[in-house]
CSV table of C-alpha atoms in Angstrom, one decimal:
chain,number,residue,atom,x,y,z
A,21,UNK,CA,209.7,91.9,-98.5
A,22,UNK,CA,207.8,94.4,-96.7
A,23,UNK,CA,208.8,97.2,-94.2
A,24,UNK,CA,206.7,96.2,-91.5
A,25,UNK,CA,208.7,93.2,-91.4
A,26,UNK,CA,212.5,95.2,-90.6
A,27,UNK,CA,211.5,96.4,-87.5
A,28,UNK,CA,213.8,97.1,-84.6
A,29,UNK,CA,213.1,94.3,-81.5
A,30,UNK,CA,212.2,95.0,-78.1
A,31,UNK,CA,210.2,93.3,-75.9
A,32,UNK,CA,206.9,95.3,-76.2
A,33,UNK,CA,206.9,94.9,-80.0
A,34,UNK,CA,207.7,91.6,-79.7
A,35,UNK,CA,204.9,90.4,-77.6
A,36,UNK,CA,202.9,92.2,-79.6
A,37,UNK,CA,203.4,90.5,-82.8
A,38,UNK,CA,200.0,89.1,-84.5
A,39,UNK,CA,199.6,85.7,-84.9
A,40,UNK,CA,199.8,84.7,-88.8
A,41,UNK,CA,196.9,82.1,-90.0
A,42,UNK,CA,196.0,79.2,-89.9
A,43,UNK,CA,199.0,77.1,-92.0
A,44,UNK,CA,201.4,80.1,-91.8
A,45,UNK,CA,203.6,81.6,-90.5
A,46,UNK,CA,205.3,85.4,-90.0
A,47,UNK,CA,209.0,86.0,-90.2
A,48,UNK,CA,210.6,89.6,-89.2
A,49,UNK,CA,213.8,91.0,-89.4
A,50,UNK,CA,215.6,92.7,-87.4
A,51,UNK,CA,217.3,95.7,-87.8
A,52,UNK,CA,220.3,96.2,-84.9
A,53,UNK,CA,222.0,93.3,-85.8
A,54,UNK,CA,222.3,91.4,-89.7
A,55,UNK,CA,220.9,88.0,-90.0
A,56,UNK,CA,218.8,87.5,-86.3
A,57,UNK,CA,215.7,86.8,-87.4
A,58,UNK,CA,211.6,86.3,-85.2
A,59,UNK,CA,209.5,83.4,-87.2
A,60,UNK,CA,206.3,83.6,-85.5
A,61,UNK,CA,203.7,80.4,-86.8
A,62,UNK,CA,200.5,79.8,-86.7
A,63,UNK,CA,200.2,78.1,-83.1
A,64,UNK,CA,202.0,81.8,-81.9
A,65,UNK,CA,205.4,80.1,-80.8
A,66,UNK,CA,208.0,82.8,-81.7
A,67,UNK,CA,211.5,81.3,-82.8
A,68,UNK,CA,214.9,83.5,-82.7
A,69,UNK,CA,217.7,82.4,-85.6
A,70,UNK,CA,220.3,83.8,-87.5
A,71,UNK,CA,220.0,83.9,-91.4
A,72,UNK,CA,223.3,83.9,-93.4
A,73,UNK,CA,225.2,83.4,-96.5
A,74,UNK,CA,227.9,81.4,-95.6
A,75,UNK,CA,231.2,81.7,-97.8
A,76,UNK,CA,230.2,80.2,-100.1
A,77,UNK,CA,227.2,81.2,-100.8
A,78,UNK,CA,225.1,79.1,-99.2
A,79,UNK,CA,222.4,79.9,-97.0
A,80,UNK,CA,221.5,78.2,-94.2
A,81,UNK,CA,219.6,79.0,-90.3
A,82,UNK,CA,220.4,78.9,-86.8
A,83,UNK,CA,217.7,78.7,-84.4
A,84,UNK,CA,218.8,80.1,-80.9
A,85,UNK,CA,216.0,80.4,-78.8
A,86,UNK,CA,212.5,80.8,-77.9
A,87,UNK,CA,210.8,83.8,-77.0
A,88,UNK,CA,210.9,85.2,-74.1
A,89,UNK,CA,212.5,82.8,-72.6
A,90,UNK,CA,215.1,84.2,-74.8
A,91,UNK,CA,215.3,87.4,-73.8
A,92,UNK,CA,215.8,90.3,-77.1
A,93,UNK,CA,219.3,91.3,-75.6
A,94,UNK,CA,220.4,87.5,-75.4
A,95,UNK,CA,218.9,87.4,-78.8
A,96,UNK,CA,221.3,89.8,-80.1
A,97,UNK,CA,224.4,88.7,-78.0
A,98,UNK,CA,224.3,85.2,-79.3
A,99,UNK,CA,223.7,86.6,-83.2
A,100,UNK,CA,226.6,89.1,-82.5
A,101,UNK,CA,228.6,85.5,-82.1
A,102,UNK,CA,227.6,83.4,-84.7
A,103,UNK,CA,227.9,86.2,-87.0
A,104,UNK,CA,231.3,86.2,-86.4
A,105,UNK,CA,232.0,82.9,-86.5
A,106,UNK,CA,230.5,82.8,-89.5
A,107,UNK,CA,232.7,86.2,-90.7
A,108,UNK,CA,236.0,83.8,-89.8
A,109,UNK,CA,235.2,81.2,-91.9
A,110,UNK,CA,232.8,78.9,-89.9
A,111,UNK,CA,230.3,76.3,-91.8
A,112,UNK,CA,226.8,76.0,-89.5
A,113,UNK,CA,228.5,73.0,-88.2
A,114,UNK,CA,230.7,74.5,-86.3
A,115,UNK,CA,228.8,77.7,-85.3
A,116,UNK,CA,225.9,74.9,-84.1
A,117,UNK,CA,228.1,73.4,-81.9
A,118,UNK,CA,229.2,76.0,-80.3
A,119,UNK,CA,226.0,77.2,-79.4
A,120,UNK,CA,225.7,74.1,-78.4
A,121,UNK,CA,228.4,73.0,-76.0
A,122,UNK,CA,228.9,76.7,-74.1
A,123,UNK,CA,228.4,76.2,-70.5
A,124,UNK,CA,226.0,77.0,-68.6
A,125,UNK,CA,226.5,78.9,-65.0
A,126,UNK,CA,226.1,75.7,-63.4
A,127,UNK,CA,228.5,74.4,-64.6
A,128,UNK,CA,231.0,76.9,-64.7
A,129,UNK,CA,230.6,77.4,-61.1
A,130,UNK,CA,231.3,73.3,-60.8
A,131,UNK,CA,234.3,73.4,-62.4
A,132,UNK,CA,236.0,77.0,-61.1
A,133,UNK,CA,235.4,75.2,-57.6
A,134,UNK,CA,236.9,72.0,-58.9
A,135,UNK,CA,240.2,73.6,-60.5
A,136,UNK,CA,240.8,77.9,-59.6
A,137,UNK,CA,243.8,77.8,-56.8
A,138,UNK,CA,244.0,80.1,-54.4
A,139,UNK,CA,247.3,83.1,-54.7
A,140,UNK,CA,249.5,80.8,-53.2
A,141,UNK,CA,248.9,77.6,-55.5
A,142,UNK,CA,246.6,75.6,-53.2
A,143,UNK,CA,243.6,74.6,-54.0
A,144,UNK,CA,240.4,76.1,-52.2
A,145,UNK,CA,239.1,75.3,-49.0
A,146,UNK,CA,236.2,72.6,-48.6
A,147,UNK,CA,234.4,75.8,-46.6
A,148,UNK,CA,234.9,77.9,-49.4
A,149,UNK,CA,233.3,75.7,-51.5
A,150,UNK,CA,230.6,74.9,-49.8
A,151,UNK,CA,229.7,78.7,-49.1
A,152,UNK,CA,229.5,79.5,-53.5
A,153,UNK,CA,227.5,76.7,-53.7
A,154,UNK,CA,225.2,77.7,-50.8
A,155,UNK,CA,225.2,81.1,-52.3
A,156,UNK,CA,224.6,79.7,-56.0
A,157,UNK,CA,221.5,77.6,-54.4
A,158,UNK,CA,220.0,80.0,-52.6
A,159,UNK,CA,220.7,83.5,-54.8
A,160,UNK,CA,221.1,82.5,-58.3
A,161,UNK,CA,218.4,80.1,-59.7
A,162,UNK,CA,217.2,82.2,-61.9
A,163,UNK,CA,220.7,82.4,-64.2
A,164,UNK,CA,221.7,78.0,-63.1
A,165,UNK,CA,220.7,76.7,-66.0
A,166,UNK,CA,221.3,80.1,-67.9
A,167,UNK,CA,224.2,79.7,-70.9
A,168,UNK,CA,226.9,82.1,-70.7
A,169,UNK,CA,226.0,84.3,-73.0
A,170,UNK,CA,222.3,84.8,-72.3
A,171,UNK,CA,223.3,85.9,-68.6
A,172,UNK,CA,222.6,89.9,-69.3
A,173,UNK,CA,223.6,92.7,-66.7
A,174,UNK,CA,220.3,93.4,-65.7
A,175,UNK,CA,219.6,89.7,-64.1
A,176,UNK,CA,222.4,89.8,-62.4
A,177,UNK,CA,221.4,93.2,-60.6
A,178,UNK,CA,217.6,92.2,-60.3
A,179,UNK,CA,218.9,89.2,-58.3
A,180,UNK,CA,221.6,91.7,-56.4
A,181,UNK,CA,218.4,93.7,-55.9
A,182,UNK,CA,216.4,91.2,-54.2
A,183,UNK,CA,218.5,89.8,-52.3
A,184,UNK,CA,220.0,92.8,-50.5
A,185,UNK,CA,216.9,93.3,-49.2
A,186,UNK,CA,217.4,90.6,-46.5
A,187,UNK,CA,221.2,91.1,-46.0
A,188,UNK,CA,223.2,93.5,-48.0
A,189,UNK,CA,226.8,91.5,-47.3
A,190,UNK,CA,225.4,88.1,-48.5
A,191,UNK,CA,223.9,90.6,-52.1
A,192,UNK,CA,227.6,92.3,-52.6
A,193,UNK,CA,229.2,88.4,-52.4
A,194,UNK,CA,226.6,86.4,-55.0
A,195,UNK,CA,227.5,89.6,-57.4
A,196,UNK,CA,231.1,89.0,-56.7
A,197,UNK,CA,231.0,85.1,-56.9
A,198,UNK,CA,229.0,85.6,-60.4
A,199,UNK,CA,232.0,87.7,-61.3
A,200,UNK,CA,234.3,85.5,-60.6
A,201,UNK,CA,232.6,83.2,-62.8
A,202,UNK,CA,232.9,84.8,-65.7
A,203,UNK,CA,236.3,85.7,-65.5
A,204,UNK,CA,236.7,82.5,-64.6
A,205,UNK,CA,235.3,81.6,-68.4
A,206,UNK,CA,236.9,84.1,-69.7
A,207,UNK,CA,240.9,83.6,-68.5
A,208,UNK,CA,239.5,79.2,-70.1
A,209,UNK,CA,238.3,80.6,-72.8
A,210,UNK,CA,234.5,79.4,-72.9
A,211,UNK,CA,233.5,82.8,-72.7
A,212,UNK,CA,234.2,86.2,-74.7
A,213,UNK,CA,231.6,88.6,-74.1
A,214,UNK,CA,231.0,91.0,-70.9
A,215,UNK,CA,231.3,89.7,-67.8
A,216,UNK,CA,227.3,91.4,-66.6
A,217,UNK,CA,228.8,91.2,-62.7
A,218,UNK,CA,231.1,93.9,-63.7
A,219,UNK,CA,230.4,97.6,-62.1
A,220,UNK,CA,227.1,96.3,-59.9
A,221,UNK,CA,227.4,99.4,-57.1
A,222,UNK,CA,227.3,97.3,-53.2
A,223,UNK,CA,226.4,97.9,-50.6
A,224,UNK,CA,227.1,100.2,-48.6
A,225,UNK,CA,228.5,97.6,-45.4
A,226,UNK,CA,229.2,99.0,-41.9
A,227,UNK,CA,232.1,97.8,-40.4
A,228,UNK,CA,231.3,95.6,-37.6
A,229,UNK,CA,232.2,96.3,-34.4
A,230,UNK,CA,231.4,94.1,-31.7
A,231,UNK,CA,233.4,92.5,-29.1
A,232,UNK,CA,232.9,90.7,-25.7
A,233,UNK,CA,232.1,93.7,-23.1
A,234,UNK,CA,233.5,94.1,-19.4
A,235,UNK,CA,230.2,93.1,-18.1
A,236,UNK,CA,229.2,90.8,-20.2
A,237,UNK,CA,232.9,88.2,-19.9
A,238,UNK,CA,231.7,86.6,-16.6
A,239,UNK,CA,228.9,85.1,-18.0
A,240,UNK,CA,230.8,84.4,-21.2
A,241,UNK,CA,233.4,83.0,-19.1
A,242,UNK,CA,231.1,80.8,-17.1
A,243,UNK,CA,229.0,79.9,-20.5
A,244,UNK,CA,232.2,79.1,-22.5
A,245,UNK,CA,233.6,76.4,-19.1
A,246,UNK,CA,230.0,74.6,-19.8
A,247,UNK,CA,230.8,73.6,-23.2
A,248,UNK,CA,231.1,70.6,-24.9
A,249,UNK,CA,234.4,72.7,-27.0
A,250,UNK,CA,234.9,74.6,-24.3
A,251,UNK,CA,238.6,74.3,-25.2
A,252,UNK,CA,237.5,75.3,-28.3
A,253,UNK,CA,236.0,78.9,-27.1
A,254,UNK,CA,238.6,79.2,-24.6
A,255,UNK,CA,241.8,79.3,-27.0
A,256,UNK,CA,239.8,81.7,-30.0
A,257,UNK,CA,239.4,84.3,-27.6
A,258,UNK,CA,243.0,83.5,-25.7
A,259,UNK,CA,244.8,83.8,-29.3
A,260,UNK,CA,242.6,86.2,-32.0
A,261,UNK,CA,243.4,83.9,-34.2
A,262,UNK,CA,240.8,83.4,-37.1
A,263,UNK,CA,237.8,80.0,-36.6
A,264,UNK,CA,238.9,78.2,-39.4
A,265,UNK,CA,243.1,78.3,-38.2
A,266,UNK,CA,241.8,76.9,-34.4
A,267,UNK,CA,239.6,73.9,-35.7
A,268,UNK,CA,242.5,72.9,-37.9
A,269,UNK,CA,245.1,73.7,-35.2
A,270,UNK,CA,247.8,71.4,-34.9
A,271,UNK,CA,250.0,69.2,-32.7
A,272,UNK,CA,252.9,69.7,-34.4
A,273,UNK,CA,252.6,73.7,-34.8
A,274,UNK,CA,252.8,74.4,-31.0
A,275,UNK,CA,256.1,74.7,-29.4
A,276,UNK,CA,254.6,75.0,-26.0
A,277,UNK,CA,258.5,75.4,-24.4
A,278,UNK,CA,258.5,78.5,-27.1
A,279,UNK,CA,254.2,79.1,-26.2
A,280,UNK,CA,254.1,79.9,-30.4
A,281,UNK,CA,251.9,78.2,-32.6
A,282,UNK,CA,253.0,78.5,-35.8
A,283,UNK,CA,250.2,78.6,-38.8
A,284,UNK,CA,251.5,77.3,-42.3
A,285,UNK,CA,249.5,79.8,-43.7
A,286,UNK,CA,246.7,81.8,-42.9
A,287,UNK,CA,243.5,83.7,-45.0
A,288,UNK,CA,245.8,85.9,-46.5
A,289,UNK,CA,247.7,83.6,-47.7
A,290,UNK,CA,250.6,84.4,-45.1
A,291,UNK,CA,252.3,82.0,-42.6
A,292,UNK,CA,251.7,83.7,-38.8
A,293,UNK,CA,253.7,83.3,-35.8
A,294,UNK,CA,250.3,82.8,-32.7
A,295,UNK,CA,252.1,84.0,-29.5
A,296,UNK,CA,250.4,81.9,-26.4
A,297,UNK,CA,249.7,83.4,-22.9
A,298,UNK,CA,250.3,81.3,-20.2
A,299,UNK,CA,246.5,80.9,-19.9
A,300,UNK,CA,246.8,79.0,-23.6
A,301,UNK,CA,249.1,76.9,-23.0
A,302,UNK,CA,247.9,75.8,-20.0
A,303,UNK,CA,244.7,75.5,-21.3
A,304,UNK,CA,246.2,73.7,-24.3
A,305,UNK,CA,248.5,71.3,-21.8
A,306,UNK,CA,244.9,69.7,-20.2
A,307,UNK,CA,243.5,68.7,-23.7
A,308,UNK,CA,246.5,67.3,-25.0
A,309,UNK,CA,245.4,64.9,-22.0
A,310,UNK,CA,242.3,64.6,-24.0
A,311,UNK,CA,243.1,64.3,-27.8
A,312,UNK,CA,244.9,60.5,-27.6
A,313,UNK,CA,246.4,59.9,-30.7
A,314,UNK,CA,245.5,62.3,-33.0
A,315,UNK,CA,247.4,65.1,-34.9
A,316,UNK,CA,245.1,67.8,-34.4
A,317,UNK,CA,243.9,69.6,-31.1
A,318,UNK,CA,240.2,69.7,-31.8
A,319,UNK,CA,239.4,66.0,-33.4
A,320,UNK,CA,236.3,64.9,-35.5
A,321,UNK,CA,234.9,62.9,-37.3
A,322,UNK,CA,234.7,63.9,-40.3
A,323,UNK,CA,237.3,63.4,-43.6
A,324,UNK,CA,239.0,65.9,-42.3
A,325,UNK,CA,239.7,64.8,-38.8
A,326,UNK,CA,239.0,67.7,-37.5
A,327,UNK,CA,236.5,69.7,-36.2
A,328,UNK,CA,234.5,71.7,-38.5
A,329,UNK,CA,231.6,72.9,-37.9
A,330,UNK,CA,230.8,74.8,-33.8
A,331,UNK,CA,227.9,76.7,-35.1
A,332,UNK,CA,225.2,74.8,-32.3
A,333,UNK,CA,227.8,74.6,-29.6
A,334,UNK,CA,228.9,78.0,-29.8
A,335,UNK,CA,224.6,78.7,-29.9
A,336,UNK,CA,224.3,77.3,-26.7
A,337,UNK,CA,227.0,79.0,-25.4
A,338,UNK,CA,225.5,82.6,-26.1
A,339,UNK,CA,222.1,80.8,-24.8
A,340,UNK,CA,223.7,80.5,-21.1
A,341,UNK,CA,224.5,83.6,-20.7
A,342,UNK,CA,222.6,85.7,-22.1
A,343,UNK,CA,219.8,84.2,-19.9
A,344,UNK,CA,222.0,83.9,-16.7
A,345,UNK,CA,222.7,88.0,-17.6
A,346,UNK,CA,218.5,88.6,-17.4
A,347,UNK,CA,218.2,86.5,-14.4
A,348,UNK,CA,220.7,88.4,-12.8
A,349,UNK,CA,218.6,91.4,-13.9
A,350,UNK,CA,215.1,89.9,-12.7
A,351,UNK,CA,216.7,89.9,-10.1
A,352,UNK,CA,218.6,93.1,-8.9
A,353,UNK,CA,214.2,94.3,-9.6
A,354,UNK,CA,213.2,92.0,-7.3
A,355,UNK,CA,211.0,89.8,-9.8
A,356,UNK,CA,213.1,87.0,-9.1
A,357,UNK,CA,213.5,84.7,-5.3
A,358,UNK,CA,216.8,82.9,-4.2
A,359,UNK,CA,214.2,80.0,-4.7
A,360,UNK,CA,213.1,81.4,-7.6
A,361,UNK,CA,216.2,81.5,-9.2
A,362,UNK,CA,218.0,77.8,-8.4
A,363,UNK,CA,215.0,76.4,-10.4
A,364,UNK,CA,215.6,78.9,-13.4
A,365,UNK,CA,219.6,77.8,-13.6
A,366,UNK,CA,218.3,73.7,-13.0
A,367,UNK,CA,216.0,74.6,-16.2
A,368,UNK,CA,218.5,76.4,-18.8
A,369,UNK,CA,221.0,73.5,-17.8
A,370,UNK,CA,218.0,70.6,-18.8
A,371,UNK,CA,215.4,72.3,-20.9
A,372,UNK,CA,216.9,76.0,-22.6
A,373,UNK,CA,214.7,76.4,-25.0
A,374,UNK,CA,211.8,76.4,-22.5
A,375,UNK,CA,213.5,78.9,-20.1
A,376,UNK,CA,214.3,81.4,-22.7
A,377,UNK,CA,211.0,81.4,-24.1
A,378,UNK,CA,209.7,81.8,-20.9
A,379,UNK,CA,212.4,83.8,-19.6
A,380,UNK,CA,212.3,86.3,-22.2
A,381,UNK,CA,208.5,86.4,-22.1
A,382,UNK,CA,208.7,87.8,-19.3
A,383,UNK,CA,211.4,90.7,-20.1
A,384,UNK,CA,209.1,91.1,-22.7
A,385,UNK,CA,205.9,92.2,-19.8
A,386,UNK,CA,208.6,94.4,-17.7
A,387,UNK,CA,209.6,95.9,-20.7
A,388,UNK,CA,213.6,95.0,-20.2
A,389,UNK,CA,215.3,96.3,-23.2
A,390,UNK,CA,217.6,92.7,-24.8
A,391,UNK,CA,219.8,94.9,-25.5
A,392,UNK,CA,220.2,94.5,-20.9
A,393,UNK,CA,221.1,90.9,-21.7
A,394,UNK,CA,220.7,89.5,-24.8
A,395,UNK,CA,224.2,88.5,-26.2
A,396,UNK,CA,223.5,85.8,-28.9
A,397,UNK,CA,224.2,88.9,-31.4
A,398,UNK,CA,228.1,87.7,-30.7
A,399,UNK,CA,229.7,85.9,-33.5
A,400,UNK,CA,232.9,83.5,-32.9
A,401,UNK,CA,234.9,85.5,-34.5
A,402,UNK,CA,233.5,88.2,-33.0
A,403,UNK,CA,236.3,86.8,-29.9
A,404,UNK,CA,239.2,87.4,-32.3
A,405,UNK,CA,238.5,91.2,-32.4
A,406,UNK,CA,237.2,89.8,-28.6
A,407,UNK,CA,241.0,90.2,-27.8
A,408,UNK,CA,242.2,92.7,-29.9
A,409,UNK,CA,239.2,95.4,-28.6
A,410,UNK,CA,241.1,94.3,-24.9
A,411,UNK,CA,244.3,95.4,-26.6
A,412,UNK,CA,243.6,98.5,-27.5
A,413,UNK,CA,242.0,99.7,-24.7
A,414,UNK,CA,244.8,98.6,-22.2
A,415,UNK,CA,247.2,100.4,-24.4
A,416,UNK,CA,248.6,98.3,-27.5
A,417,UNK,CA,249.2,99.8,-30.7
A,418,UNK,CA,247.5,99.5,-33.8
A,419,UNK,CA,250.6,98.1,-35.1
A,420,UNK,CA,251.4,95.2,-32.1
A,421,UNK,CA,247.0,94.8,-33.2
A,422,UNK,CA,247.4,94.1,-36.6
A,423,UNK,CA,250.8,91.5,-35.9
A,424,UNK,CA,248.9,89.8,-33.0
A,425,UNK,CA,246.0,89.3,-35.8
A,426,UNK,CA,248.0,89.1,-38.8
A,427,UNK,CA,246.0,92.0,-40.3
A,428,UNK,CA,247.5,92.0,-43.8
A,429,UNK,CA,247.1,96.0,-44.8
A,430,UNK,CA,249.5,97.9,-47.0
A,431,UNK,CA,250.3,100.5,-44.8
A,432,UNK,CA,251.6,99.2,-42.2
A,433,UNK,CA,253.4,95.3,-43.6
A,434,UNK,CA,256.2,97.2,-43.7
A,435,UNK,CA,256.2,98.2,-39.8
A,436,UNK,CA,254.9,94.5,-38.6
A,437,UNK,CA,258.0,93.0,-41.0
A,438,UNK,CA,260.2,94.9,-38.1
A,439,UNK,CA,258.5,93.7,-35.0
A,440,UNK,CA,259.3,90.3,-32.9
A,441,UNK,CA,256.8,89.0,-31.0
A,442,UNK,CA,258.2,90.2,-27.5
A,443,UNK,CA,255.9,93.2,-27.7
A,444,UNK,CA,253.5,91.0,-28.8
A,445,UNK,CA,253.1,88.5,-26.4
A,446,UNK,CA,253.1,91.4,-23.7
A,447,UNK,CA,250.2,92.9,-25.5
A,448,UNK,CA,248.1,89.9,-25.1
A,449,UNK,CA,249.3,88.8,-22.2
A,450,UNK,CA,248.0,91.9,-20.4
A,451,UNK,CA,244.9,92.0,-22.1
A,452,UNK,CA,244.3,88.6,-21.4
A,453,UNK,CA,244.8,89.5,-17.8
A,454,UNK,CA,242.3,92.1,-18.1
A,455,UNK,CA,239.4,89.5,-19.7
A,456,UNK,CA,239.8,87.1,-16.7
A,457,UNK,CA,239.7,89.6,-14.1
A,458,UNK,CA,236.6,91.3,-16.0
A,459,UNK,CA,235.3,88.0,-15.5
A,460,UNK,CA,236.5,87.7,-12.3
A,461,UNK,CA,239.4,84.4,-13.1
A,462,UNK,CA,242.9,85.6,-11.6
A,463,UNK,CA,244.4,82.7,-12.3
A,464,UNK,CA,246.2,80.8,-14.0
A,465,UNK,CA,244.7,77.1,-12.4
A,466,UNK,CA,241.1,78.6,-12.8
A,467,UNK,CA,241.3,78.8,-16.6
A,468,UNK,CA,242.7,75.2,-16.9
A,469,UNK,CA,239.2,74.3,-14.7
A,470,UNK,CA,237.3,76.0,-16.7
A,471,UNK,CA,238.3,73.6,-20.2
A,472,UNK,CA,238.0,70.5,-17.6
A,473,UNK,CA,234.7,71.3,-16.6
A,474,UNK,CA,232.9,69.3,-19.6
A,475,UNK,CA,235.4,66.3,-19.2
A,476,UNK,CA,234.2,65.6,-15.7
């Protein structure tokens, strides 16, 4: 065999290989991995294979895949696996079967979501499954149909780099999901190689500290009062609970006399006692009159039985709040008469999209900074942060804030365990009163009226 046929495989060298004469085929041998070959046909097709003698002395060829669809790195990884199996005494049929039966990434992700358990032993939630699958659909198309041993680190880094241009958090999440799939595959003996997603540098993400400011609260409360999900947003704000927990709030977990909501399991894997302010209790009592026989405070028509997705309603709340804040600003500048303001308020109710386009264009012409009125960057989760922030503003300690919001940190967990609900209740109620005063809502009955406006 000519020394010219023994080369160190690389993309550049294999791409530059000449095409044999008609009717002939050339074979090249990798100098790094035993038995790894590339055969080039006279039609230009280049195919990786492993050619080895089995334990009994009989030579066998195991076809791997075509170059460049299969990369040199992938071929070397697969050849290494085959060599190990041959050395262990496996026959060619077993080797071929192992290659054929190795799962692709999409299959492994689906199995992981079906069988993986959380730390408390419960299955992964439907919401988490959807989130993982949506992330995979958007960002992992390049590896979805690849066998696990064919996915290399450079491909994962490419995914991270591409997604980072749009969202640093999404990029890091995509890599974390890929890593989880490979860890699961390793744990269940579907994969024995190196996880290609490990030690990929995460993006530097600035922690979000957005919460409703005092100047925003009047507009926010007014817009919430007009929403079809006014009770939901109000209770999310007054309890500081996570959105998923508020959505699944059940009557059996509420003790309105003791003013406590018992959450059996939260996102961080622990139960939580949520203290209920008088305003929250009043809203819940009013809510009870509207839910019929449903076990949930916020019934839904889907298979969960409770509210699942409040994003559209929240977007409508923020749009109304932002536009009314802009209208007040325009009025203060003398750019809006009383009659025009009345017409604008009506348009916000009947045609919010048209109102937004019209008044944002006016603001642009007047060079009004959107930061002076735009609240559309406020997320539902920021309602939870809003309560905590107002607790801090009214003098609550970090330990009490952590207890009320069920934060879990190694340093403060022991402190939280020694706290009872009395100081937490005082802090929550003080923060609630401060928010209501800032919003111009000072009486408990007024909160009930807010939550009942959508049912008039």
